[in-house]
Amino acid sequence: MTQADDRILETLSDSSLILSPRVLAVNTDYSRHYLSTRLGKLRDAELVDRIDEGLYQITDRGRAYLAGELDAEELEE
């Protein structure tokens, strides 16, 4: 997990919206390309769902991670 991953999850959680990498880039100061890569990793870890092409929302598992109920080491297993 990276600092960007935390920012992505926090932004998705705080907004309660389905967002694109472009919108996330504007709100997190990371490039859209980098966020697209990170969103793929977060999707693999089941922390975000891809709702449609280029649209993502946080999962319950993602919220559990933000709440400290899920350790980053558990995500790598």
Short mmCIF file of C-alpha atoms in Angstrom, two decimals:
data_model
loop_
_atom_site.label_atom_id
_atom_site.label_comp_id
_atom_site.label_asym_id
_atom_site.label_seq_id
_atom_site.Cartn_x
_atom_site.Cartn_y
_atom_site.Cartn_z
CA MET A 1 0.00 0.00 0.00
CA THR A 2 1.23 3.46 -0.88
CA GLN A 3 0.37 6.94 0.30
CA ALA A 4 -1.50 7.37 -2.98
CA ASP A 5 -3.58 4.28 -2.21
CA ASP A 6 -4.65 5.81 1.08
CA ARG A 7 -5.53 9.10 -0.65
CA ILE A 8 -7.56 7.28 -3.30
CA LEU A 9 -9.51 5.33 -0.71
CA GLU A 10 -10.05 8.39 1.47
CA THR A 11 -11.29 10.44 -1.49
CA LEU A 12 -13.68 7.70 -2.59
CA SER A 13 -14.89 7.19 0.97
CA ASP A 14 -15.32 10.89 1.78
CA SER A 15 -17.21 11.64 -1.42
CA SER A 16 -19.38 8.48 -1.43
CA LEU A 17 -19.33 8.89 -5.21
CA ILE A 18 -18.27 6.76 -8.14
CA LEU A 19 -15.19 8.52 -9.52
CA SER A 20 -12.85 8.28 -12.50
CA PRO A 21 -9.04 8.40 -12.39
CA ARG A 22 -9.26 11.87 -13.96
CA VAL A 23 -11.46 13.23 -11.16
CA LEU A 24 -9.28 11.52 -8.55
CA ALA A 25 -6.18 13.07 -10.13
CA VAL A 26 -7.61 16.57 -9.81
CA ASN A 27 -8.44 15.96 -6.16
CA THR A 28 -5.27 14.15 -5.06
CA ASP A 29 -2.43 15.79 -7.04
CA TYR A 30 -1.34 12.48 -8.58
CA SER A 31 -1.31 11.86 -12.33
CA ARG A 32 -4.26 10.13 -13.94
CA HIS A 33 -1.95 7.44 -15.35
CA TYR A 34 -0.43 6.69 -11.93
CA LEU A 35 -3.88 6.57 -10.32
CA SER A 36 -5.13 4.17 -12.99
CA THR A 37 -2.25 1.84 -12.13
CA ARG A 38 -2.94 2.10 -8.40
CA LEU A 39 -6.68 1.57 -8.90
CA GLY A 40 -5.87 -1.72 -10.63
CA LYS A 41 -3.88 -2.81 -7.57
CA LEU A 42 -6.66 -1.69 -5.23
CA ARG A 43 -9.16 -3.60 -7.35
CA ASP A 44 -7.00 -6.74 -7.12
CA ALA A 45 -7.01 -6.32 -3.33
CA GLU A 46 -10.82 -5.90 -3.44
CA LEU A 47 -10.60 -2.42 -1.89
CA VAL A 48 -12.36 -0.78 -4.83
CA ASP A 49 -14.86 -2.00 -7.41
CA ARG A 50 -14.82 -1.00 -11.05
CA ILE A 51 -18.43 -0.06 -11.73
CA ASP A 52 -17.94 0.65 -15.41
CA GLU A 53 -14.96 1.34 -17.64
CA GLY A 54 -12.94 3.97 -15.80
CA LEU A 55 -15.36 4.37 -12.89
CA TYR A 56 -14.57 3.20 -9.36
CA GLN A 57 -16.08 3.13 -5.89
CA ILE A 58 -14.75 2.00 -2.53
CA THR A 59 -15.82 -1.41 -1.18
CA ASP A 60 -16.71 -2.41 2.36
CA ARG A 61 -13.28 -4.01 2.52
CA GLY A 62 -11.75 -0.66 1.52
CA ARG A 63 -13.69 1.07 4.30
CA ALA A 64 -12.48 -1.58 6.76
CA TYR A 65 -8.89 -0.87 5.72
CA LEU A 66 -9.36 2.86 6.30
CA ALA A 67 -10.93 2.16 9.69
CA GLY A 68 -7.86 0.16 10.70
CA GLU A 69 -9.76 -3.10 10.78
CA LEU A 70 -7.64 -4.61 8.01
CA ASP A 71 -3.83 -4.58 8.02
CA ALA A 72 -1.88 -3.83 4.85
CA GLU A 73 0.07 -7.08 5.36
CA GLU A 74 -3.21 -9.02 5.11
CA LEU A 75 -3.81 -7.47 1.68
CA GLU A 76 -0.55 -8.87 0.31
CA GLU A 77 -1.38 -12.48 1.19
#
